[in-house]
């Protein structure tokens, strides 16, 4: 699949900038961009995310059933290549990440089969990283 994409921008609250810097920078390996005492830009696999300090930030703890799992909502993340996904899963396990949904394959043998994993940042924001063996399945309908 060859689709030209422009980077997305996502700004979201965190309740501790130092913890966000350590998590997104050290654990996920995102390069830090500009920052102030109230926000930090990160290169999130070619996309711009911005953590904004809100000491009272507490994401909602809601889930939705998907393929037998309780998926946290809201959540965000990136669709990686399978090699990138495998490398990130190993990196997260090496950092003793507490997964909400451990690295797994969802919809095995079905349309939309995908590797996926869910975890929380230190402020409780849910992230999902996924990968498809066949990227053409990303937007396919049954």
mmCIF file of N, CA and C in Angstrom:
data_model
loop_
_atom_site.group_PDB
_atom_site.id
_atom_site.type_symbol
_atom_site.label_atom_id
_atom_site.label_comp_id
_atom_site.label_asym_id
_atom_site.label_seq_id
_atom_site.Cartn_x
_atom_site.Cartn_y
_atom_site.Cartn_z
ATOM 1 N N UNK A 1 0.847 -1.164 0.000
ATOM 2 C CA UNK A 1 0.000 0.000 0.000
ATOM 3 C C UNK A 1 0.893 1.227 0.000
ATOM 4 N N UNK A 2 0.644 2.131 -0.908
ATOM 5 C CA UNK A 2 1.433 3.348 -0.980
ATOM 6 C C UNK A 2 0.499 4.543 -0.950
ATOM 7 N N UNK A 3 0.362 5.132 0.206
ATOM 8 C CA UNK A 3 -0.499 6.302 0.379
ATOM 9 C C UNK A 3 0.355 7.411 0.958
ATOM 10 N N UNK A 4 0.325 8.571 0.301
ATOM 11 C CA UNK A 4 1.060 9.705 0.861
ATOM 12 C C UNK A 4 0.269 10.253 2.036
ATOM 13 N N UNK A 5 0.917 10.322 3.163
ATOM 14 C CA UNK A 5 0.258 10.820 4.367
ATOM 15 C C UNK A 5 1.019 12.005 4.906
ATOM 16 N N UNK A 6 0.301 12.929 5.444
ATOM 17 C CA UNK A 6 0.886 14.054 6.145
ATOM 18 C C UNK A 6 0.875 13.709 7.637
ATOM 19 N N UNK A 7 1.835 14.219 8.392
ATOM 20 C CA UNK A 7 1.861 13.940 9.831
ATOM 21 C C UNK A 7 0.612 14.480 10.532
ATOM 22 N N UNK A 8 0.098 13.731 11.477
ATOM 23 C CA UNK A 8 -0.987 14.257 12.301
ATOM 24 C C UNK A 8 -0.394 14.959 13.510
ATOM 25 N N UNK A 9 -1.206 15.771 14.161
ATOM 26 C CA UNK A 9 -0.825 16.495 15.375
ATOM 27 C C UNK A 9 -1.853 16.140 16.432
ATOM 28 N N UNK A 10 -1.379 15.732 17.593
ATOM 29 C CA UNK A 10 -2.269 15.402 18.700
ATOM 30 C C UNK A 10 -1.702 16.020 19.963
ATOM 31 N N UNK A 11 -2.507 16.842 20.614
ATOM 32 C CA UNK A 11 -2.133 17.436 21.902
ATOM 33 C C UNK A 11 -3.055 16.842 22.967
ATOM 34 N N UNK A 12 -2.474 16.452 24.096
ATOM 35 C CA UNK A 12 -3.263 15.806 25.144
ATOM 36 C C UNK A 12 -2.660 16.119 26.510
ATOM 37 N N UNK A 13 -3.474 16.012 27.563
ATOM 38 C CA UNK A 13 -2.993 16.362 28.906
ATOM 39 C C UNK A 13 -2.205 15.243 29.569
ATOM 40 N N UNK A 14 -1.210 15.653 30.328
ATOM 41 C CA UNK A 14 -0.468 14.758 31.216
ATOM 42 C C UNK A 14 -0.379 15.446 32.577
ATOM 43 N N UNK A 15 -0.291 14.658 33.633
ATOM 44 C CA UNK A 15 -0.248 15.271 34.965
ATOM 45 C C UNK A 15 1.164 15.395 35.529
ATOM 46 N N UNK A 16 2.180 14.989 34.735
ATOM 47 C CA UNK A 16 3.575 15.072 35.184
ATOM 48 C C UNK A 16 4.469 15.140 33.945
ATOM 49 N N UNK A 17 5.034 16.309 33.663
ATOM 50 C CA UNK A 17 5.875 16.470 32.469
ATOM 51 C C UNK A 17 7.153 15.642 32.537
ATOM 52 N N UNK A 18 7.759 15.544 33.700
ATOM 53 C CA UNK A 18 8.998 14.755 33.823
ATOM 54 C C UNK A 18 8.722 13.280 33.521
ATOM 55 N N UNK A 19 7.616 12.767 34.029
ATOM 56 C CA UNK A 19 7.247 11.372 33.749
ATOM 57 C C UNK A 19 6.920 11.188 32.273
ATOM 58 N N UNK A 20 6.255 12.167 31.668
ATOM 59 C CA UNK A 20 5.953 12.102 30.231
ATOM 60 C C UNK A 20 7.241 12.109 29.420
ATOM 61 N N UNK A 21 8.180 12.967 29.784
ATOM 62 C CA UNK A 21 9.473 13.046 29.079
ATOM 63 C C UNK A 21 10.191 11.694 29.158
ATOM 64 N N UNK A 22 10.207 11.085 30.315
ATOM 65 C CA UNK A 22 10.880 9.800 30.490
ATOM 66 C C UNK A 22 10.166 8.711 29.685
ATOM 67 N N UNK A 23 8.842 8.669 29.754
ATOM 68 C CA UNK A 23 8.079 7.625 29.073
ATOM 69 C C UNK A 23 8.165 7.757 27.552
ATOM 70 N N UNK A 24 7.787 8.918 27.025
ATOM 71 C CA UNK A 24 7.777 9.087 25.571
ATOM 72 C C UNK A 24 9.193 9.139 25.001
ATOM 73 N N UNK A 25 10.119 9.719 25.737
ATOM 74 C CA UNK A 25 11.496 9.807 25.261
ATOM 75 C C UNK A 25 12.279 8.539 25.466
ATOM 76 N N UNK A 26 12.386 8.078 26.706
ATOM 77 C CA UNK A 26 13.230 6.924 27.024
ATOM 78 C C UNK A 26 12.575 5.580 26.719
ATOM 79 N N UNK A 27 11.334 5.399 27.150
ATOM 80 C CA UNK A 27 10.675 4.103 26.966
ATOM 81 C C UNK A 27 10.264 3.899 25.510
ATOM 82 N N UNK A 28 9.529 4.876 24.928
ATOM 83 C CA UNK A 28 9.076 4.720 23.545
ATOM 84 C C UNK A 28 10.140 5.120 22.519
ATOM 85 N N UNK A 29 11.144 5.878 22.949
ATOM 86 C CA UNK A 29 12.215 6.276 22.035
ATOM 87 C C UNK A 29 11.850 7.414 21.098
ATOM 88 N N UNK A 30 10.880 8.237 21.483
ATOM 89 C CA UNK A 30 10.468 9.377 20.667
ATOM 90 C C UNK A 30 11.424 10.545 20.896
ATOM 91 N N UNK A 31 11.890 11.145 19.815
ATOM 92 C CA UNK A 31 12.780 12.294 19.929
ATOM 93 C C UNK A 31 11.990 13.511 20.392
ATOM 94 N N UNK A 32 12.567 14.204 21.376
ATOM 95 C CA UNK A 32 11.918 15.409 21.893
ATOM 96 C C UNK A 32 12.183 16.585 20.972
ATOM 97 N N UNK A 33 11.153 17.391 20.769
ATOM 98 C CA UNK A 33 11.283 18.622 19.993
ATOM 99 C C UNK A 33 11.292 19.813 20.925
ATOM 100 N N UNK A 34 10.525 20.821 20.572
ATOM 101 C CA UNK A 34 10.455 22.015 21.413
ATOM 102 C C UNK A 34 9.706 21.700 22.704
ATOM 103 N N UNK A 35 9.959 22.527 23.707
ATOM 104 C CA UNK A 35 9.263 22.336 24.984
ATOM 105 C C UNK A 35 9.278 23.628 25.780
ATOM 106 N N UNK A 36 8.467 23.648 26.801
ATOM 107 C CA UNK A 36 8.462 24.743 27.771
ATOM 108 C C UNK A 36 8.214 24.101 29.135
ATOM 109 N N UNK A 37 7.947 24.905 30.120
ATOM 110 C CA UNK A 37 7.615 24.368 31.430
ATOM 111 C C UNK A 37 6.199 23.819 31.508
ATOM 112 N N UNK A 38 5.451 23.923 30.392
ATOM 113 C CA UNK A 38 4.050 23.501 30.389
ATOM 114 C C UNK A 38 3.711 22.479 29.311
ATOM 115 N N UNK A 39 4.625 22.222 28.376
ATOM 116 C CA UNK A 39 4.352 21.273 27.300
ATOM 117 C C UNK A 39 5.656 20.748 26.694
ATOM 118 N N UNK A 40 5.555 19.593 26.017
ATOM 119 C CA UNK A 40 6.697 18.987 25.321
ATOM 120 C C UNK A 40 6.200 18.404 24.002
ATOM 121 N N UNK A 41 6.896 18.745 22.905
ATOM 122 C CA UNK A 41 6.652 18.124 21.592
ATOM 123 C C UNK A 41 7.485 16.852 21.479
ATOM 124 N N UNK A 42 6.921 15.822 20.843
ATOM 125 C CA UNK A 42 7.659 14.597 20.552
ATOM 126 C C UNK A 42 7.426 14.182 19.107
ATOM 127 N N UNK A 43 8.455 13.594 18.500
ATOM 128 C CA UNK A 43 8.323 12.976 17.193
ATOM 129 C C UNK A 43 7.825 11.559 17.434
ATOM 130 N N UNK A 44 6.577 11.326 17.137
ATOM 131 C CA UNK A 44 5.875 10.071 17.403
ATOM 132 C C UNK A 44 5.745 9.310 16.082
ATOM 133 N N UNK A 45 6.847 8.653 15.691
ATOM 134 C CA UNK A 45 6.889 7.916 14.429
ATOM 135 C C UNK A 45 6.521 8.816 13.249
ATOM 136 N N UNK A 46 7.099 10.016 13.234
ATOM 137 C CA UNK A 46 6.868 10.952 12.147
ATOM 138 C C UNK A 46 5.667 11.853 12.338
ATOM 139 N N UNK A 47 4.976 11.715 13.451
ATOM 140 C CA UNK A 47 3.817 12.546 13.770
ATOM 141 C C UNK A 47 4.160 13.399 14.988
ATOM 142 N N UNK A 48 3.446 14.494 15.152
ATOM 143 C CA UNK A 48 3.729 15.390 16.268
ATOM 144 C C UNK A 48 2.697 15.187 17.371
ATOM 145 N N UNK A 49 3.187 14.760 18.526
ATOM 146 C CA UNK A 49 2.328 14.739 19.706
ATOM 147 C C UNK A 49 2.882 15.767 20.685
ATOM 148 N N UNK A 50 1.975 16.340 21.448
ATOM 149 C CA UNK A 50 2.356 17.360 22.416
ATOM 150 C C UNK A 50 1.695 17.021 23.746
ATOM 151 N N UNK A 51 2.529 16.821 24.752
ATOM 152 C CA UNK A 51 2.023 16.584 26.106
ATOM 153 C C UNK A 51 1.886 17.947 26.785
ATOM 154 N N UNK A 52 0.680 18.259 27.232
ATOM 155 C CA UNK A 52 0.408 19.531 27.909
ATOM 156 C C UNK A 52 0.151 19.261 29.384
ATOM 157 N N UNK A 53 0.826 20.004 30.239
ATOM 158 C CA UNK A 53 0.696 19.805 31.678
ATOM 159 C C UNK A 53 -0.671 20.242 32.176
ATOM 160 N N UNK A 54 -1.342 19.323 32.853
ATOM 161 C CA UNK A 54 -2.583 19.579 33.580
ATOM 162 C C UNK A 54 -2.504 18.675 34.808
ATOM 163 N N UNK A 55 -2.087 19.242 35.928
ATOM 164 C CA UNK A 55 -1.851 18.445 37.136
ATOM 165 C C UNK A 55 -3.069 17.649 37.570
ATOM 166 N N UNK A 56 -4.262 18.085 37.160
ATOM 167 C CA UNK A 56 -5.491 17.399 37.550
ATOM 168 C C UNK A 56 -5.954 16.386 36.498
ATOM 169 N N UNK A 57 -5.201 16.207 35.431
ATOM 170 C CA UNK A 57 -5.629 15.335 34.326
ATOM 171 C C UNK A 57 -5.793 13.893 34.784
ATOM 172 N N UNK A 58 -6.944 13.332 34.513
ATOM 173 C CA UNK A 58 -7.250 11.934 34.799
ATOM 174 C C UNK A 58 -8.118 11.408 33.663
ATOM 175 N N UNK A 59 -7.533 10.644 32.718
ATOM 176 C CA UNK A 59 -8.328 10.120 31.603
ATOM 177 C C UNK A 59 -9.464 9.220 32.098
ATOM 178 N N UNK A 60 -10.555 9.181 31.339
ATOM 179 C CA UNK A 60 -11.665 8.310 31.739
ATOM 180 C C UNK A 60 -11.257 6.845 31.638
ATOM 181 N N UNK A 61 -11.723 6.042 32.563
ATOM 182 C CA UNK A 61 -11.406 4.612 32.572
ATOM 183 C C UNK A 61 -12.595 3.856 31.989
ATOM 184 N N UNK A 62 -12.696 3.882 30.682
ATOM 185 C CA UNK A 62 -13.787 3.194 29.996
ATOM 186 C C UNK A 62 -13.195 2.165 29.045
ATOM 187 N N UNK A 63 -13.978 1.143 28.738
ATOM 188 C CA UNK A 63 -13.535 0.124 27.799
ATOM 189 C C UNK A 63 -14.667 -0.227 26.843
ATOM 190 N N UNK A 64 -14.280 -0.854 25.746
ATOM 191 C CA UNK A 64 -15.237 -1.347 24.763
ATOM 192 C C UNK A 64 -14.766 -2.743 24.373
ATOM 193 N N UNK A 65 -15.681 -3.694 24.276
ATOM 194 C CA UNK A 65 -15.320 -5.071 23.930
ATOM 195 C C UNK A 65 -14.960 -5.169 22.450
ATOM 196 N N UNK A 66 -13.750 -5.704 22.172
ATOM 197 C CA UNK A 66 -13.292 -5.938 20.805
ATOM 198 C C UNK A 66 -12.593 -7.295 20.784
ATOM 199 N N UNK A 67 -13.117 -8.213 20.005
ATOM 200 C CA UNK A 67 -12.517 -9.536 19.838
ATOM 201 C C UNK A 67 -12.177 -10.183 21.185
ATOM 202 N N UNK A 68 -13.096 -10.085 22.131
ATOM 203 C CA UNK A 68 -12.924 -10.731 23.431
ATOM 204 C C UNK A 68 -12.051 -9.988 24.423
ATOM 205 N N UNK A 69 -11.614 -8.783 24.098
ATOM 206 C CA UNK A 69 -10.773 -7.985 24.991
ATOM 207 C C UNK A 69 -11.493 -6.695 25.366
ATOM 208 N N UNK A 70 -11.171 -6.152 26.541
ATOM 209 C CA UNK A 70 -11.704 -4.861 26.970
ATOM 210 C C UNK A 70 -10.708 -3.783 26.562
ATOM 211 N N UNK A 71 -11.001 -3.127 25.450
ATOM 212 C CA UNK A 71 -10.118 -2.121 24.865
ATOM 213 C C UNK A 71 -10.371 -0.773 25.539
ATOM 214 N N UNK A 72 -9.320 -0.122 26.055
ATOM 215 C CA UNK A 72 -9.514 1.184 26.696
ATOM 216 C C UNK A 72 -9.887 2.250 25.668
ATOM 217 N N UNK A 73 -10.859 3.075 26.046
ATOM 218 C CA UNK A 73 -11.253 4.208 25.205
ATOM 219 C C UNK A 73 -11.322 5.449 26.069
ATOM 220 N N UNK A 74 -10.880 6.576 25.531
ATOM 221 C CA UNK A 74 -10.216 6.727 24.241
ATOM 222 C C UNK A 74 -8.791 6.175 24.288
ATOM 223 N N UNK A 75 -8.210 6.021 23.102
ATOM 224 C CA UNK A 75 -6.799 5.648 22.981
ATOM 225 C C UNK A 75 -6.273 6.181 21.656
ATOM 226 N N UNK A 76 -4.939 6.212 21.533
ATOM 227 C CA UNK A 76 -4.305 6.615 20.282
ATOM 228 C C UNK A 76 -3.041 5.814 20.099
ATOM 229 N N UNK A 77 -2.490 5.854 18.902
ATOM 230 C CA UNK A 77 -1.266 5.120 18.633
ATOM 231 C C UNK A 77 -0.906 5.208 17.175
ATOM 232 N N UNK A 78 -0.097 4.257 16.722
ATOM 233 C CA UNK A 78 0.404 4.261 15.357
ATOM 234 C C UNK A 78 0.311 2.844 14.798
ATOM 235 N N UNK A 79 0.030 2.758 13.496
ATOM 236 C CA UNK A 79 0.114 1.489 12.786
ATOM 237 C C UNK A 79 1.550 1.381 12.281
ATOM 238 N N UNK A 80 2.261 0.398 12.783
ATOM 239 C CA UNK A 80 3.665 0.184 12.451
ATOM 240 C C UNK A 80 3.811 -0.936 11.426
ATOM 241 N N UNK A 81 5.017 -1.105 10.910
ATOM 242 C CA UNK A 81 5.317 -2.322 10.163
ATOM 243 C C UNK A 81 5.442 -3.442 11.193
ATOM 244 N N UNK A 82 5.352 -4.676 10.740
ATOM 245 C CA UNK A 82 5.451 -5.796 11.678
ATOM 246 C C UNK A 82 6.821 -5.811 12.361
ATOM 247 N N UNK A 83 7.888 -5.490 11.628
ATOM 248 C CA UNK A 83 9.225 -5.452 12.246
ATOM 249 C C UNK A 83 9.301 -4.355 13.306
ATOM 250 N N UNK A 84 8.739 -3.174 13.033
ATOM 251 C CA UNK A 84 8.730 -2.090 14.020
ATOM 252 C C UNK A 84 7.909 -2.500 15.241
ATOM 253 N N UNK A 85 6.781 -3.150 15.005
ATOM 254 C CA UNK A 85 5.900 -3.575 16.097
ATOM 255 C C UNK A 85 6.624 -4.580 16.992
ATOM 256 N N UNK A 86 7.280 -5.563 16.370
ATOM 257 C CA UNK A 86 8.027 -6.562 17.150
ATOM 258 C C UNK A 86 9.119 -5.894 17.982
ATOM 259 N N UNK A 87 9.844 -4.945 17.372
ATOM 260 C CA UNK A 87 10.919 -4.246 18.093
ATOM 261 C C UNK A 87 10.360 -3.430 19.251
ATOM 262 N N UNK A 88 9.233 -2.747 19.035
ATOM 263 C CA UNK A 88 8.636 -1.961 20.116
ATOM 264 C C UNK A 88 8.126 -2.870 21.226
ATOM 265 N N UNK A 89 7.508 -3.966 20.886
ATOM 266 C CA UNK A 89 7.030 -4.912 21.910
ATOM 267 C C UNK A 89 8.197 -5.383 22.773
ATOM 268 N N UNK A 90 9.311 -5.719 22.140
ATOM 269 C CA UNK A 90 10.507 -6.140 22.892
ATOM 270 C C UNK A 90 11.026 -5.006 23.774
ATOM 271 N N UNK A 91 11.048 -3.795 23.225
ATOM 272 C CA UNK A 91 11.524 -2.631 23.993
ATOM 273 C C UNK A 91 10.642 -2.397 25.220
ATOM 274 N N UNK A 92 9.334 -2.472 25.027
ATOM 275 C CA UNK A 92 8.402 -2.257 26.139
ATOM 276 C C UNK A 92 8.543 -3.347 27.199
ATOM 277 N N UNK A 93 8.701 -4.580 26.760
ATOM 278 C CA UNK A 93 8.888 -5.669 27.730
ATOM 279 C C UNK A 93 10.196 -5.495 28.492
ATOM 280 N N UNK A 94 11.245 -5.007 27.824
ATOM 281 C CA UNK A 94 12.524 -4.760 28.496
ATOM 282 C C UNK A 94 12.404 -3.649 29.534
ATOM 283 N N UNK A 95 11.439 -2.739 29.346
ATOM 284 C CA UNK A 95 11.182 -1.663 30.307
ATOM 285 C C UNK A 95 10.100 -2.061 31.325
ATOM 286 N N UNK A 96 9.764 -3.358 31.374
ATOM 287 C CA UNK A 96 8.771 -3.884 32.319
ATOM 288 C C UNK A 96 7.433 -3.148 32.236
ATOM 289 N N UNK A 97 6.992 -2.873 31.025
ATOM 290 C CA UNK A 97 5.718 -2.200 30.805
ATOM 291 C C UNK A 97 4.573 -3.055 31.317
ATOM 292 N N UNK A 98 3.648 -2.420 31.985
ATOM 293 C CA UNK A 98 2.437 -3.069 32.467
ATOM 294 C C UNK A 98 1.383 -2.921 31.365
ATOM 295 N N UNK A 99 1.180 -3.952 30.576
ATOM 296 C CA UNK A 99 0.255 -3.899 29.452
ATOM 297 C C UNK A 99 -1.195 -3.993 29.918
ATOM 298 N N UNK A 100 -2.048 -3.205 29.291
ATOM 299 C CA UNK A 100 -3.491 -3.359 29.469
ATOM 300 C C UNK A 100 -3.920 -4.584 28.666
ATOM 301 N N UNK A 101 -3.429 -4.681 27.447
ATOM 302 C CA UNK A 101 -3.581 -5.869 26.600
ATOM 303 C C UNK A 101 -2.186 -6.180 26.067
ATOM 304 N N UNK A 102 -1.647 -7.307 26.495
ATOM 305 C CA UNK A 102 -0.283 -7.699 26.106
ATOM 306 C C UNK A 102 -0.197 -7.909 24.596
ATOM 307 N N UNK A 103 1.011 -7.810 24.045
ATOM 308 C CA UNK A 103 1.183 -8.033 22.608
ATOM 309 C C UNK A 103 0.518 -9.343 22.176
ATOM 310 N N UNK A 104 -0.342 -9.232 21.179
ATOM 311 C CA UNK A 104 -1.131 -10.370 20.716
ATOM 312 C C UNK A 104 -1.545 -10.166 19.271
ATOM 313 N N UNK A 105 -2.098 -11.198 18.674
ATOM 314 C CA UNK A 105 -2.680 -11.087 17.332
ATOM 315 C C UNK A 105 -4.191 -11.180 17.483
ATOM 316 N N UNK A 106 -4.867 -10.195 16.928
ATOM 317 C CA UNK A 106 -6.326 -10.101 17.002
ATOM 318 C C UNK A 106 -6.905 -10.484 15.636
ATOM 319 N N UNK A 107 -8.097 -11.038 15.632
ATOM 320 C CA UNK A 107 -8.807 -11.439 14.414
ATOM 321 C C UNK A 107 -7.996 -12.441 13.594
ATOM 322 N N UNK A 108 -7.307 -13.337 14.290
ATOM 323 C CA UNK A 108 -6.439 -14.316 13.621
ATOM 324 C C UNK A 108 -7.234 -15.102 12.573
ATOM 325 N N UNK A 109 -6.681 -15.130 11.345
ATOM 326 C CA UNK A 109 -7.310 -15.865 10.256
ATOM 327 C C UNK A 109 -8.497 -15.169 9.615
ATOM 328 N N UNK A 110 -8.806 -13.954 10.071
ATOM 329 C CA UNK A 110 -9.947 -13.205 9.551
ATOM 330 C C UNK A 110 -9.467 -11.959 8.809
ATOM 331 N N UNK A 111 -10.400 -11.333 8.097
ATOM 332 C CA UNK A 111 -10.111 -10.039 7.496
ATOM 333 C C UNK A 111 -9.733 -9.071 8.604
ATOM 334 N N UNK A 112 -8.661 -8.328 8.416
ATOM 335 C CA UNK A 112 -8.224 -7.361 9.421
ATOM 336 C C UNK A 112 -7.325 -7.934 10.492
ATOM 337 N N UNK A 113 -6.797 -9.150 10.282
ATOM 338 C CA UNK A 113 -5.870 -9.729 11.271
ATOM 339 C C UNK A 113 -4.752 -8.732 11.553
ATOM 340 N N UNK A 114 -4.457 -8.546 12.838
ATOM 341 C CA UNK A 114 -3.469 -7.535 13.221
ATOM 342 C C UNK A 114 -2.792 -7.884 14.534
ATOM 343 N N UNK A 115 -1.533 -7.499 14.633
ATOM 344 C CA UNK A 115 -0.817 -7.567 15.906
ATOM 345 C C UNK A 115 -1.158 -6.281 16.648
ATOM 346 N N UNK A 116 -1.392 -6.384 17.946
ATOM 347 C CA UNK A 116 -1.778 -5.206 18.713
ATOM 348 C C UNK A 116 -1.290 -5.316 20.148
ATOM 349 N N UNK A 117 -1.156 -4.170 20.771
ATOM 350 C CA UNK A 117 -0.833 -4.105 22.204
ATOM 351 C C UNK A 117 -1.327 -2.768 22.735
ATOM 352 N N UNK A 118 -1.768 -2.777 23.972
ATOM 353 C CA UNK A 118 -2.263 -1.576 24.645
ATOM 354 C C UNK A 118 -1.525 -1.398 25.959
ATOM 355 N N UNK A 119 -1.225 -0.158 26.285
ATOM 356 C CA UNK A 119 -0.604 0.174 27.563
ATOM 357 C C UNK A 119 -0.920 1.623 27.870
ATOM 358 N N UNK A 120 -0.640 2.038 29.095
ATOM 359 C CA UNK A 120 -0.927 3.398 29.544
ATOM 360 C C UNK A 120 0.365 4.179 29.725
ATOM 361 N N UNK A 121 0.305 5.488 29.466
ATOM 362 C CA UNK A 121 1.440 6.339 29.822
ATOM 363 C C UNK A 121 1.335 6.652 31.312
ATOM 364 N N UNK A 122 2.308 7.326 31.912
ATOM 365 C CA UNK A 122 2.268 7.579 33.357
ATOM 366 C C UNK A 122 1.061 8.396 33.829
ATOM 367 N N UNK A 123 0.410 9.137 32.917
ATOM 368 C CA UNK A 123 -0.775 9.912 33.279
ATOM 369 C C UNK A 123 -2.060 9.139 33.045
ATOM 370 N N UNK A 124 -1.967 7.920 32.548
ATOM 371 C CA UNK A 124 -3.151 7.091 32.323
ATOM 372 C C UNK A 124 -3.727 7.183 30.925
ATOM 373 N N UNK A 125 -3.051 7.887 30.007
ATOM 374 C CA UNK A 125 -3.514 7.927 28.619
ATOM 375 C C UNK A 125 -3.245 6.576 27.972
ATOM 376 N N UNK A 126 -4.259 6.017 27.317
ATOM 377 C CA UNK A 126 -4.135 4.704 26.692
ATOM 378 C C UNK A 126 -3.556 4.829 25.287
ATOM 379 N N UNK A 127 -2.603 3.946 24.983
ATOM 380 C CA UNK A 127 -1.987 3.892 23.669
ATOM 381 C C UNK A 127 -2.149 2.497 23.091
ATOM 382 N N UNK A 128 -2.358 2.446 21.778
ATOM 383 C CA UNK A 128 -2.382 1.177 21.058
ATOM 384 C C UNK A 128 -1.405 1.269 19.899
ATOM 385 N N UNK A 129 -0.582 0.257 19.769
ATOM 386 C CA UNK A 129 0.274 0.122 18.600
ATOM 387 C C UNK A 129 -0.137 -1.167 17.918
ATOM 388 N N UNK A 130 -0.282 -1.096 16.597
ATOM 389 C CA UNK A 130 -0.704 -2.268 15.852
ATOM 390 C C UNK A 130 0.099 -2.394 14.579
ATOM 391 N N UNK A 131 0.013 -3.573 13.958
ATOM 392 C CA UNK A 131 0.675 -3.838 12.686
ATOM 393 C C UNK A 131 -0.118 -4.904 11.948
ATOM 394 N N UNK A 132 -0.097 -4.805 10.641
ATOM 395 C CA UNK A 132 -0.763 -5.776 9.783
ATOM 396 C C UNK A 132 0.284 -6.504 8.959
ATOM 397 N N UNK A 133 0.097 -7.793 8.747
ATOM 398 C CA UNK A 133 0.955 -8.515 7.824
ATOM 399 C C UNK A 133 0.744 -7.959 6.422
ATOM 400 N N UNK A 134 -0.499 -7.572 6.127
ATOM 401 C CA UNK A 134 -0.872 -6.996 4.836
ATOM 402 C C UNK A 134 -1.496 -5.628 5.095
ATOM 403 N N UNK A 135 -0.748 -4.556 4.825
ATOM 404 C CA UNK A 135 -1.251 -3.204 5.077
ATOM 405 C C UNK A 135 -2.509 -2.870 4.290
ATOM 406 N N UNK A 136 -2.782 -3.607 3.220
ATOM 407 C CA UNK A 136 -4.011 -3.375 2.468
ATOM 408 C C UNK A 136 -5.257 -3.723 3.285
ATOM 409 N N UNK A 137 -5.088 -4.396 4.402
ATOM 410 C CA UNK A 137 -6.211 -4.766 5.264
ATOM 411 C C UNK A 137 -6.593 -3.647 6.242
ATOM 412 N N UNK A 138 -5.809 -2.583 6.284
ATOM 413 C CA UNK A 138 -6.035 -1.508 7.255
ATOM 414 C C UNK A 138 -7.441 -0.924 7.161
ATOM 415 N N UNK A 139 -7.904 -0.613 5.971
ATOM 416 C CA UNK A 139 -9.216 0.027 5.808
ATOM 417 C C UNK A 139 -10.228 -0.879 5.122
ATOM 418 N N UNK A 140 -9.932 -2.166 5.032
ATOM 419 C CA UNK A 140 -10.817 -3.087 4.336
ATOM 420 C C UNK A 140 -12.082 -3.338 5.150
ATOM 421 N N UNK A 141 -13.191 -3.513 4.474
ATOM 422 C CA UNK A 141 -14.441 -3.888 5.166
ATOM 423 C C UNK A 141 -14.757 -5.337 4.824
ATOM 424 N N UNK A 142 -15.571 -5.940 5.652
ATOM 425 C CA UNK A 142 -15.893 -7.371 5.443
ATOM 426 C C UNK A 142 -16.603 -7.609 4.169
#
